[in-house]
Tab-separated table of N, CA and C in Angstrom:
chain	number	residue	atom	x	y	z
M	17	UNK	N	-13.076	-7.954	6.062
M	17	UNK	CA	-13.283	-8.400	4.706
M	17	UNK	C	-12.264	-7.785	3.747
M	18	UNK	N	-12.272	-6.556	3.749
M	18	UNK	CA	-11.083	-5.987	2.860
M	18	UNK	C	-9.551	-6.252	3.338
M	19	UNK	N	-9.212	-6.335	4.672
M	19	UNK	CA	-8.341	-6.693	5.078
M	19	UNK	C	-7.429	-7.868	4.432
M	20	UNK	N	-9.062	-8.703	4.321
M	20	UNK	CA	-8.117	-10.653	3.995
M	20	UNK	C	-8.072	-9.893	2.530
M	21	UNK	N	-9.182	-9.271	1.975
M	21	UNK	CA	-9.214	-9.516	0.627
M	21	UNK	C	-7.464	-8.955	-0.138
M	22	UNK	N	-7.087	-7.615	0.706
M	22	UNK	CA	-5.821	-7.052	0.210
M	22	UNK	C	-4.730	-8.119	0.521
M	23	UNK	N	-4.815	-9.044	1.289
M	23	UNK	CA	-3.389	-9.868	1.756
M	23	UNK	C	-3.729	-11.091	0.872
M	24	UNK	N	-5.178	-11.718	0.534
M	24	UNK	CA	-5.350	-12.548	-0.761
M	24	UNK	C	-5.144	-11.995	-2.443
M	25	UNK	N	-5.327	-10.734	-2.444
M	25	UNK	CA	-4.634	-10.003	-3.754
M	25	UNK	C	-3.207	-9.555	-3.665
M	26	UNK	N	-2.508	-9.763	-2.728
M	26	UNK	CA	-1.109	-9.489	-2.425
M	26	UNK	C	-1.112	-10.855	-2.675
M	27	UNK	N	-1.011	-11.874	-2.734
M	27	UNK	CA	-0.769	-13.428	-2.490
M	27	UNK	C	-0.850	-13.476	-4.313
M	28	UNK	N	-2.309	-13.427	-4.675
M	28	UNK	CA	-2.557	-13.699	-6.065
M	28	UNK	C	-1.688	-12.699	-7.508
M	29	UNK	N	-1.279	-11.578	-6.617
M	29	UNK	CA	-1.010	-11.094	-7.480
M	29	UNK	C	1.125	-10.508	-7.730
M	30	UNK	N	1.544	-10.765	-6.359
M	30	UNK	CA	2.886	-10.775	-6.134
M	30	UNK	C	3.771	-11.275	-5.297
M	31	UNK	N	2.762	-12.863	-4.888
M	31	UNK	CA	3.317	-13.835	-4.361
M	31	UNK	C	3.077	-13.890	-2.781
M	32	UNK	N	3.837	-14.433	-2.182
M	32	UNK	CA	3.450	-15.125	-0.834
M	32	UNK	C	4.224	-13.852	0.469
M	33	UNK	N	5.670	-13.747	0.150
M	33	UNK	CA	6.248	-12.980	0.767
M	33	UNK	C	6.144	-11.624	1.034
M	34	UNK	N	5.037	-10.588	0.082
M	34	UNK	CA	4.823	-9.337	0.398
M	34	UNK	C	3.346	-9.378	1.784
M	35	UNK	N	3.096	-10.778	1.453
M	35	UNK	CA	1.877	-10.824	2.275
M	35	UNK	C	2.570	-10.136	3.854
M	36	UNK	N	3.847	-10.715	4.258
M	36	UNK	CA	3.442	-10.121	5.791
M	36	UNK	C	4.250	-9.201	5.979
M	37	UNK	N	3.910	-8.088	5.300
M	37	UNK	CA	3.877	-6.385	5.391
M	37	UNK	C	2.604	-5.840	5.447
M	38	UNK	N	1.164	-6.643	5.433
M	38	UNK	CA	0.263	-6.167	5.224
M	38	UNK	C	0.241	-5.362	5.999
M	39	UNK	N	-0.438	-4.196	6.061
M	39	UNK	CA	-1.445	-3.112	6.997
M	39	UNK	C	-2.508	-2.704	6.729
M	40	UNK	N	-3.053	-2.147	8.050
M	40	UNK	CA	-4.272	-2.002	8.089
M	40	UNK	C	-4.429	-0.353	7.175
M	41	UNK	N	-3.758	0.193	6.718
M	41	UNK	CA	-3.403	1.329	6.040
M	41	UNK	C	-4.657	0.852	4.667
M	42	UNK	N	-4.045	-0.182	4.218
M	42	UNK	CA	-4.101	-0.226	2.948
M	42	UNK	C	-5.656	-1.172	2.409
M	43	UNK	N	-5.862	-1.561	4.046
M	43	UNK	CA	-7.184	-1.859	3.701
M	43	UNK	C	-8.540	-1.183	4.216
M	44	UNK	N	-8.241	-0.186	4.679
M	44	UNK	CA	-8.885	1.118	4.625
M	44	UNK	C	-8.870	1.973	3.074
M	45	UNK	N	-7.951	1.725	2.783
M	45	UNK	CA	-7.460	3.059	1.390
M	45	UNK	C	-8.540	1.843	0.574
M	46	UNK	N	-8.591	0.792	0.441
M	46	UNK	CA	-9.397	-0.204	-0.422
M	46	UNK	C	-11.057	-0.171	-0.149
M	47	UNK	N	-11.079	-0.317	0.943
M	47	UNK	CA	-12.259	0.301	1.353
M	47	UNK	C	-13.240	1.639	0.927
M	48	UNK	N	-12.352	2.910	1.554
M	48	UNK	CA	-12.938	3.856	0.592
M	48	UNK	C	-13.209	4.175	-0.502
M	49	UNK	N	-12.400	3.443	-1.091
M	49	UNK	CA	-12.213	3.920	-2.813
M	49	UNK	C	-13.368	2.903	-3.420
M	50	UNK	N	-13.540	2.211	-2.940
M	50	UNK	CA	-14.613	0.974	-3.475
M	50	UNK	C	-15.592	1.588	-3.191
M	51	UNK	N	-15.809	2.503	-1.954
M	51	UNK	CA	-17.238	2.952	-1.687
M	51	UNK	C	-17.299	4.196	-2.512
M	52	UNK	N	-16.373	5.378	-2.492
M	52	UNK	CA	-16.419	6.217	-3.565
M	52	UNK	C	-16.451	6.177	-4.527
M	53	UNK	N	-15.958	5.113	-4.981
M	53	UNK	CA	-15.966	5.080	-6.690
M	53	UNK	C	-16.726	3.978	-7.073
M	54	UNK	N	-18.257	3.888	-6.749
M	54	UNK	CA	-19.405	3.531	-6.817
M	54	UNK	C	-19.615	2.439	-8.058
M	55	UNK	N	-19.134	3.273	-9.237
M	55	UNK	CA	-18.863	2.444	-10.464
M	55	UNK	C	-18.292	1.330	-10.268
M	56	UNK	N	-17.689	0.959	-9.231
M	56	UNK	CA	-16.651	-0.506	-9.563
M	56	UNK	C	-17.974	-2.088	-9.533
M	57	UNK	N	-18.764	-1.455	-8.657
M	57	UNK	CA	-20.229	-2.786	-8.666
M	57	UNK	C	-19.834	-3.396	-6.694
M	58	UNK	N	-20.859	-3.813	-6.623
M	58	UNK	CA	-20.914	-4.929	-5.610
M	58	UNK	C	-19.264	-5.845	-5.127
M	59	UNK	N	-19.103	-5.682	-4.142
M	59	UNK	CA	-17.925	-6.503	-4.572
M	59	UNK	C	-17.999	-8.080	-4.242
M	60	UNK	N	-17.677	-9.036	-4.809
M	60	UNK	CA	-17.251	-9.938	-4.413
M	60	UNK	C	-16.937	-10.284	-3.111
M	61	UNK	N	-17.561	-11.298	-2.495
M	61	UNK	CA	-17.122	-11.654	-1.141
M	61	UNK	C	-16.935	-13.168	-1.045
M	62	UNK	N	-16.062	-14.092	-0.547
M	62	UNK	CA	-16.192	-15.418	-0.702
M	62	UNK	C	-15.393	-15.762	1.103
M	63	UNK	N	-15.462	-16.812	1.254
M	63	UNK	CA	-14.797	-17.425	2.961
M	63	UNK	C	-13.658	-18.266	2.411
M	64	UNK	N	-12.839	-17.771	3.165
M	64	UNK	CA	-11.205	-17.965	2.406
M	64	UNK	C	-10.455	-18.370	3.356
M	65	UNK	N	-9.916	-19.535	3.055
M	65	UNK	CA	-8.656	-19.844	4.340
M	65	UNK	C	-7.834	-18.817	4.776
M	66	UNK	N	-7.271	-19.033	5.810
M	66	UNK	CA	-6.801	-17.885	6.358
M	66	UNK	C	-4.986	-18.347	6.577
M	67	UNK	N	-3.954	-17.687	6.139
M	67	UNK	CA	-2.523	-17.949	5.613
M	67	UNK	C	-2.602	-17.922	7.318
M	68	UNK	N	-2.695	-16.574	7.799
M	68	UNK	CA	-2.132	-16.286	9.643
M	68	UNK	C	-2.888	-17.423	10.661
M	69	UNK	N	-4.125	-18.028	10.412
M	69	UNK	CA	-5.235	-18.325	10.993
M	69	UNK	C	-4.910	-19.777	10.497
M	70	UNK	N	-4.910	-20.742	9.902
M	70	UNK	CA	-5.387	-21.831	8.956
M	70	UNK	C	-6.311	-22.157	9.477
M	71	UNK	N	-6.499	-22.580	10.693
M	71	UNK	CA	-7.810	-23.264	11.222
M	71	UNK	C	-9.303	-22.248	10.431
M	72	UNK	N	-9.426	-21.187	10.680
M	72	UNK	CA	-10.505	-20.861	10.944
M	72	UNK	C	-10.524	-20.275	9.168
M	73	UNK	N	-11.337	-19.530	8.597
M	73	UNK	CA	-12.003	-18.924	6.971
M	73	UNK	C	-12.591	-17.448	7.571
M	74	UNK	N	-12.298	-16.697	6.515
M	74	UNK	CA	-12.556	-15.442	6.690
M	74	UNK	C	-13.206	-14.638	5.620
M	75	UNK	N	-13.915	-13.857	5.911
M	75	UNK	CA	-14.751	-13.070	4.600
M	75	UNK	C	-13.699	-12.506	3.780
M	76	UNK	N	-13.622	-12.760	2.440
M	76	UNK	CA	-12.829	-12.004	1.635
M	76	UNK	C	-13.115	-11.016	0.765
M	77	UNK	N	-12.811	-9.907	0.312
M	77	UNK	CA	-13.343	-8.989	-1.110
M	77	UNK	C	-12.529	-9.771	-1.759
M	78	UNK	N	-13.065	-10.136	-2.696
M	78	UNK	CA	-11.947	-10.640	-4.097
M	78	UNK	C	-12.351	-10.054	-5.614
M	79	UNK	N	-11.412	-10.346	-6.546
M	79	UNK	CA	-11.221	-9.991	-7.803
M	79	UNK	C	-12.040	-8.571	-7.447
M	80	UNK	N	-11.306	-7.217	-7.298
M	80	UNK	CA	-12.007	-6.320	-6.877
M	80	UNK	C	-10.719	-5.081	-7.489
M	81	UNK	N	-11.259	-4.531	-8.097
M	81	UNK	CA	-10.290	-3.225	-8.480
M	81	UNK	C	-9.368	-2.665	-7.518
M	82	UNK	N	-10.373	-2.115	-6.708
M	82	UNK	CA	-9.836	-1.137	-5.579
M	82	UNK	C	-9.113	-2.231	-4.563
M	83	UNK	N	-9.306	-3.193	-4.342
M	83	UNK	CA	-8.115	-3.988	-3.543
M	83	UNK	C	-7.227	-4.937	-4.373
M	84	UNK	N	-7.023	-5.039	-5.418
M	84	UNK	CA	-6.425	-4.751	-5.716
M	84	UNK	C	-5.028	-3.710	-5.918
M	85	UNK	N	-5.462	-2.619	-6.512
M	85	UNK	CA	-4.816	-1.404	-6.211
M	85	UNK	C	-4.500	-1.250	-4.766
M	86	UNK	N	-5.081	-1.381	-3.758
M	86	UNK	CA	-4.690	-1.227	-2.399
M	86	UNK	C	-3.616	-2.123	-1.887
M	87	UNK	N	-3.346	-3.674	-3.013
M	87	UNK	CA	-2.295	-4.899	-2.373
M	87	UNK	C	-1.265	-3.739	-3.389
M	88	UNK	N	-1.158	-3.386	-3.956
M	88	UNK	CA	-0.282	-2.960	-4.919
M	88	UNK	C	0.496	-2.127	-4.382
M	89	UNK	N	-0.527	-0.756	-3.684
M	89	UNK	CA	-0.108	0.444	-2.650
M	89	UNK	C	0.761	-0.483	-1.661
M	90	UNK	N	0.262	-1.716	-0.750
M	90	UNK	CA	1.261	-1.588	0.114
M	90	UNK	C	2.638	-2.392	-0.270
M	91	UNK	N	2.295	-3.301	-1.711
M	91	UNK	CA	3.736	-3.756	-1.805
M	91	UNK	C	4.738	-2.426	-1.787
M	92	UNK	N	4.393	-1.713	-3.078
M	92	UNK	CA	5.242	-0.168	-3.136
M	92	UNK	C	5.261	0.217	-1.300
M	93	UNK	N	4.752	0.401	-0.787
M	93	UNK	CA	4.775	1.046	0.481
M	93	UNK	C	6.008	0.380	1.611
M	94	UNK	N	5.708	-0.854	1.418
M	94	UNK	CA	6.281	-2.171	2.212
M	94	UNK	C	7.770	-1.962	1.788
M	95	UNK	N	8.060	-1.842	0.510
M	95	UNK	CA	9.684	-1.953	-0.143
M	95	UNK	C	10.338	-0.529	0.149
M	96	UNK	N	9.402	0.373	0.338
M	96	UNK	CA	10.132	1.872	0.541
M	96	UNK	C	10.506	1.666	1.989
M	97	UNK	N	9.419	1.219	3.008
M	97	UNK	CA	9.611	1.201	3.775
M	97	UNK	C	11.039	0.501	4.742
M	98	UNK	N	11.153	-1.270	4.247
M	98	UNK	CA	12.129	-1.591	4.122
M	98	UNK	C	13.872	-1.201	4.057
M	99	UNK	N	13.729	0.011	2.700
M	99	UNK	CA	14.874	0.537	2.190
M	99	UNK	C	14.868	1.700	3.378
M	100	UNK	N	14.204	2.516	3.444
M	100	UNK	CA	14.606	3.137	4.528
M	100	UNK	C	14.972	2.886	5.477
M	101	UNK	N	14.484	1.826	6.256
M	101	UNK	CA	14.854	1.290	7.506
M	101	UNK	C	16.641	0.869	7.509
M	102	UNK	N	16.280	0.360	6.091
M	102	UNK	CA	18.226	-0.118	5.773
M	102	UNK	C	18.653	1.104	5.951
M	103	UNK	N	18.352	2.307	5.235
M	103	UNK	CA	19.775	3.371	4.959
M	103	UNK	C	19.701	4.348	6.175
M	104	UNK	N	18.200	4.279	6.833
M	104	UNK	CA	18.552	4.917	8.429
M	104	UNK	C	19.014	4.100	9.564
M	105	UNK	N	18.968	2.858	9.704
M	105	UNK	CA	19.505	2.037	11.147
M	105	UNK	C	20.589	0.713	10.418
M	106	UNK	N	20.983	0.917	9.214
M	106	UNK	CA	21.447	-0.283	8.478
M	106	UNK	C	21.019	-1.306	9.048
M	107	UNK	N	20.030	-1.705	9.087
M	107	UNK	CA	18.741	-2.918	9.446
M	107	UNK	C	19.108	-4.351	8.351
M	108	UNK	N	19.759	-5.094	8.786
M	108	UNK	CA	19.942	-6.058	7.970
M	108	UNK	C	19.163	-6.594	7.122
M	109	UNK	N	18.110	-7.072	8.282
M	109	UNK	CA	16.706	-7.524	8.297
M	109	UNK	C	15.818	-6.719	7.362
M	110	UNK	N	15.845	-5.409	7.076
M	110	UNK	CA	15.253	-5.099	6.454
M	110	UNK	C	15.946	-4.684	4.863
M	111	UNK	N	17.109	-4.711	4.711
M	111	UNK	CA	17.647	-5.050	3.506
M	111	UNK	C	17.283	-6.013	2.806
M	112	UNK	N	17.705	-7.315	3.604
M	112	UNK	CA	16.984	-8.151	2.978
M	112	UNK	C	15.265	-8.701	2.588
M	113	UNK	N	14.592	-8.004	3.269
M	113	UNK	CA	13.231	-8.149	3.122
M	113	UNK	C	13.204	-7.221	1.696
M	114	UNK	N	13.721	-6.035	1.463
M	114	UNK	CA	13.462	-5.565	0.326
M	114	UNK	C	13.937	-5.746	-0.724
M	115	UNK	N	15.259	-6.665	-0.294
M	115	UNK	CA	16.032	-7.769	-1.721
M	115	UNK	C	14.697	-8.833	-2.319
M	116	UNK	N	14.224	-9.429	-0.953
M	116	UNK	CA	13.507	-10.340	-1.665
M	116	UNK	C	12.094	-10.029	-1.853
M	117	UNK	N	11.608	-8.721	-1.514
M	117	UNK	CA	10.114	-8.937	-2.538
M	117	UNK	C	10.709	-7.557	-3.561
M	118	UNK	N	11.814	-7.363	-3.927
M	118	UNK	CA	11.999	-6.641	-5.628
M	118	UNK	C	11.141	-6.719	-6.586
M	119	UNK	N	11.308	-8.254	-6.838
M	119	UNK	CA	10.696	-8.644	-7.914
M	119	UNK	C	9.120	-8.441	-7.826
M	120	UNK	N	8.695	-8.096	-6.506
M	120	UNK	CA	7.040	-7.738	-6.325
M	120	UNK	C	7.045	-6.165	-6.505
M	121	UNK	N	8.091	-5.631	-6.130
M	121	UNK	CA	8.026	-4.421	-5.869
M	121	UNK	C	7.497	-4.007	-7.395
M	122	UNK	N	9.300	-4.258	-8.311
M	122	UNK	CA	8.822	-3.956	-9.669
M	122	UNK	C	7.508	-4.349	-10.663
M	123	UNK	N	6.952	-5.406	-10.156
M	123	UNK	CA	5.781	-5.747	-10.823
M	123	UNK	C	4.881	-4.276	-10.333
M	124	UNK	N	4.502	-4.360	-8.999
M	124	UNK	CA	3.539	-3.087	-8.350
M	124	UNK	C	3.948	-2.034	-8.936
M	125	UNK	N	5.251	-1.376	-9.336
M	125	UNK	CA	5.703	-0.121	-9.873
M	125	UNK	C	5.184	-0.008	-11.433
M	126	UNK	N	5.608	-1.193	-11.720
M	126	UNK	CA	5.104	-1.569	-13.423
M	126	UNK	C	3.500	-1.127	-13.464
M	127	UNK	N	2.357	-1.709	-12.618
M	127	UNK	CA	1.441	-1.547	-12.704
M	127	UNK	C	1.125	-0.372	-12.438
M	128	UNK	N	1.380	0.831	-11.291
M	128	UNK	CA	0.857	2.243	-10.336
M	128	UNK	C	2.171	2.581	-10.899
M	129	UNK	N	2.557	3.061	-11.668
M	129	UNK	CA	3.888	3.974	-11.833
M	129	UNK	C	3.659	5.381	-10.666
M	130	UNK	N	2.078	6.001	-11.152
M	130	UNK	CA	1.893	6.897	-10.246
M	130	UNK	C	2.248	6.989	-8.826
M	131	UNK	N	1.347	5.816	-8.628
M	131	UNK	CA	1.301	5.574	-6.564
M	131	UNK	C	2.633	5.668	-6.574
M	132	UNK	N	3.663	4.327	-7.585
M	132	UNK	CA	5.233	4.561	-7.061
M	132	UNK	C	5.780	5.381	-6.942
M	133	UNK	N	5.607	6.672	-7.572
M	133	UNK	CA	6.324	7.752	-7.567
M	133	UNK	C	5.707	8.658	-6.106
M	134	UNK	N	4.615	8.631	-5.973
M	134	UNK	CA	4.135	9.328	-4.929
M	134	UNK	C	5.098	8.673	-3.706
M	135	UNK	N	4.806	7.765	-3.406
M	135	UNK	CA	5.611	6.684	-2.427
M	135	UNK	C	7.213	7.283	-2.360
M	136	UNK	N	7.700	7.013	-3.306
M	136	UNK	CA	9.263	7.191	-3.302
M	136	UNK	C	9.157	8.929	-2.809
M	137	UNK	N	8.682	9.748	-3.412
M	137	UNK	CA	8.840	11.232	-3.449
M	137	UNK	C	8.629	11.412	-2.241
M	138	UNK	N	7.589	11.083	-1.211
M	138	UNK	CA	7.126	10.938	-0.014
M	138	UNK	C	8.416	10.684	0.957
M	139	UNK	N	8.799	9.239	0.865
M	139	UNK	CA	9.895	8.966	1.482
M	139	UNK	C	11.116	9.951	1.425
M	140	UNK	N	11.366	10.161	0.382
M	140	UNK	CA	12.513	10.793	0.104
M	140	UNK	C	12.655	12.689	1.012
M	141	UNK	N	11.406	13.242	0.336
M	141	UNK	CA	11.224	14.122	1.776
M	141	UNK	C	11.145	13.896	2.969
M	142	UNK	N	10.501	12.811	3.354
M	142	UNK	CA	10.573	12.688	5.217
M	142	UNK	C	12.484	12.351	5.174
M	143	UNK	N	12.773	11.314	4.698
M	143	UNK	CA	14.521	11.163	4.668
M	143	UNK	C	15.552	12.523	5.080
M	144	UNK	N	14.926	13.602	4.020
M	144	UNK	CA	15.442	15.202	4.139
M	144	UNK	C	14.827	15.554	5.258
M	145	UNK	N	13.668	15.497	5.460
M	145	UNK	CA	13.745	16.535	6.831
M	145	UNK	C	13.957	15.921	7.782
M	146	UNK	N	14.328	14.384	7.991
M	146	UNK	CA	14.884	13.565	9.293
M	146	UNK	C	16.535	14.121	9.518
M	147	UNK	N	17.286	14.332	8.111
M	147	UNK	CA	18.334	14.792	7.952
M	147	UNK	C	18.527	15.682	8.108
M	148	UNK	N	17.431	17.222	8.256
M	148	UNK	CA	17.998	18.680	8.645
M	148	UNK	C	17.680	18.810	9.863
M	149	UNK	N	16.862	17.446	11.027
M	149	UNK	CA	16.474	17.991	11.856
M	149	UNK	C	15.103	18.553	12.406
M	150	UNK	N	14.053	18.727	11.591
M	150	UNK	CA	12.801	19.405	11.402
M	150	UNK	C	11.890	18.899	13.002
M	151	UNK	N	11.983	19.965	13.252
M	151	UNK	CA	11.148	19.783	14.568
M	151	UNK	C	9.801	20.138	14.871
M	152	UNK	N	9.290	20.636	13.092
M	152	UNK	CA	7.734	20.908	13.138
M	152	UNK	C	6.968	20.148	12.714
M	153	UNK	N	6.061	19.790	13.791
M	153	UNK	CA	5.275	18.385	13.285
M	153	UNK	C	4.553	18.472	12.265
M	154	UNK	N	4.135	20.101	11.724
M	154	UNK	CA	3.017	20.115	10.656
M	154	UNK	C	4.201	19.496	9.340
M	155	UNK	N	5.222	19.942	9.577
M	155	UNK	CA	6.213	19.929	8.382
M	155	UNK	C	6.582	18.616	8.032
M	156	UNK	N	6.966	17.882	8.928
M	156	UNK	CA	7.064	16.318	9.167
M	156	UNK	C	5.886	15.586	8.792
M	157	UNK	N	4.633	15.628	8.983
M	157	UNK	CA	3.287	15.121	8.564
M	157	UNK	C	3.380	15.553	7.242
M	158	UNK	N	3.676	16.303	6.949
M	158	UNK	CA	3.085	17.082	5.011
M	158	UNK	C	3.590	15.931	3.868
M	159	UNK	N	4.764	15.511	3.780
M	159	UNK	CA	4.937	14.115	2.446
M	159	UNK	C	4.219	12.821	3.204
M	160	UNK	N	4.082	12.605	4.006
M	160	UNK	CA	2.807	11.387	4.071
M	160	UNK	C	1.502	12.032	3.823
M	161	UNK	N	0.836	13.160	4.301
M	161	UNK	CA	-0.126	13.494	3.861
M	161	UNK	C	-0.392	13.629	2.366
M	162	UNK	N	0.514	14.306	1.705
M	162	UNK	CA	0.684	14.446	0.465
M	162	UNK	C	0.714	13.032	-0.287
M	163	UNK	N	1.551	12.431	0.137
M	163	UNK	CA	1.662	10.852	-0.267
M	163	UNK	C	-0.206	10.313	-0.357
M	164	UNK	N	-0.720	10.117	0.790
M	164	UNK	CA	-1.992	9.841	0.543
M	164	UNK	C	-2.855	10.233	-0.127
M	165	UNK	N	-2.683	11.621	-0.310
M	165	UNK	CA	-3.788	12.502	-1.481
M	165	UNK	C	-3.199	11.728	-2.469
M	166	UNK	N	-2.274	11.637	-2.757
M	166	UNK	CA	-2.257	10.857	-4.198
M	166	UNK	C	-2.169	9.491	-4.525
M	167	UNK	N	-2.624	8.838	-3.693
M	167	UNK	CA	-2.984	7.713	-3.544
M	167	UNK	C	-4.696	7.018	-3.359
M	168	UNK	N	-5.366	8.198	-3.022
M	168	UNK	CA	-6.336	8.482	-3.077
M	168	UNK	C	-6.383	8.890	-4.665
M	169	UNK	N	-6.008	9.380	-5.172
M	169	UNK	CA	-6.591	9.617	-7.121
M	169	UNK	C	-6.439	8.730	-7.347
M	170	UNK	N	-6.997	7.658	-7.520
M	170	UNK	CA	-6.629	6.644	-7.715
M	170	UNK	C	-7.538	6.338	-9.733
M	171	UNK	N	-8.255	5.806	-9.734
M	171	UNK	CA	-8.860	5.464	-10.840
M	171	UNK	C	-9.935	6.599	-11.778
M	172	UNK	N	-10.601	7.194	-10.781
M	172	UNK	CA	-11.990	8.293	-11.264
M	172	UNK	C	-10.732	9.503	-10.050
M	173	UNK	N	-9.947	10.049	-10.829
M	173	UNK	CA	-9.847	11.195	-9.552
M	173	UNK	C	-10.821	12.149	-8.686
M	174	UNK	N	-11.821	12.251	-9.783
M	174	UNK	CA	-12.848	13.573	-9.609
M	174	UNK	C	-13.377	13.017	-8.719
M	175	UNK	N	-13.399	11.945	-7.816
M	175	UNK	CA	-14.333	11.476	-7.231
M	175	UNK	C	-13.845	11.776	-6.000
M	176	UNK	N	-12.170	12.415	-5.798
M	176	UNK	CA	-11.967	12.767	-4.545
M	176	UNK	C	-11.194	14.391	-4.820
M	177	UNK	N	-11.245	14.557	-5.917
M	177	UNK	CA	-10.830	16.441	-6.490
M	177	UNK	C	-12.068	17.131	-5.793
M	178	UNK	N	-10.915	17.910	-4.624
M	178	UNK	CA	-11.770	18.942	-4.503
M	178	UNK	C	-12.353	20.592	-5.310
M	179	UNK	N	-11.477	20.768	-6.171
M	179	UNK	CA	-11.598	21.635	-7.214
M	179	UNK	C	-12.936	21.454	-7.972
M	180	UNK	N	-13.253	22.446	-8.401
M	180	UNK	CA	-14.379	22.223	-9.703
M	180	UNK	C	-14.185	21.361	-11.062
């Protein structure tokens, strides 16, 4: 359900082409946050054609905060991802995938300035320690981990601050 619902709010909200970067990342991160942050209400569910599927309809979350925000996370996620792939394997293929959902990208950045920055900052450390070499896995895991904690603050932070 959250799955279709993030690749139908990727569709509704920054077009057709960020749709197939979806992951299952991001409809988990939509998931929790809808259940933690209790306040958002009931969500919406409707049976929705399916873009990968056509034949068959699938449960959707729709018009929903948190997936929302979660199609948003993976456009930002999808375009970093992309660019890296270009400037570590000069990936054609993936140059151009991140030429052409820009214009989604910048909308998603416009909206999560935050998430974007987490995202980019994230990348940009794993980039450095792919570049010095780093052969400690805790060290290598730490800017995606980090990346997710702050992707997780999402709307009510306190709702995932572990602090007082």
């Amino acid at each position: 359900m959250y799955y279709c619902g993030v690749c139908k709010s990727i569709s509704r909200n920054f077009g057709q082409l960020p749709r197939f970067g979806l992951v299952n990342e991001t409809s988990v991160l939509s998931l929790i946050l809808n259940i933690a942050a209790g306040k958002i209400g009931t969500p919406e569910i409707l049976r929705k054609n399916c873009i990968a599927h056509p034949q068959k309809k699938s449960d959707a979350v729709i018009r929903n905060e948190a997936v929302d925000y979660a199609a948003g996370v993976n456009v930002l996620m999808m375009y970093f991802k992309l660019l890296d792939s270009w400037h570590d394997d000069k990936n054609l293929a993936a140059k151009a995938g991140s030429t052409a959902i820009r214009r989604a990208f910048r909308k998603a950045a416009a909206k999560y300035p935050i998430s974007a920055d987490a995202v980019y900052f994230s990348i940009r450390e794993l980039t450095k320690l792919e570049k010095e070499g780093c052969s400690s896995i805790d060290a290598a895991c730490e800017p995606f981990a980090s990346m997710m904690a702050d992707l997780f603050m999402w709307k009510d932070s306190d709702v995932f601050c572990s602090e007082p």
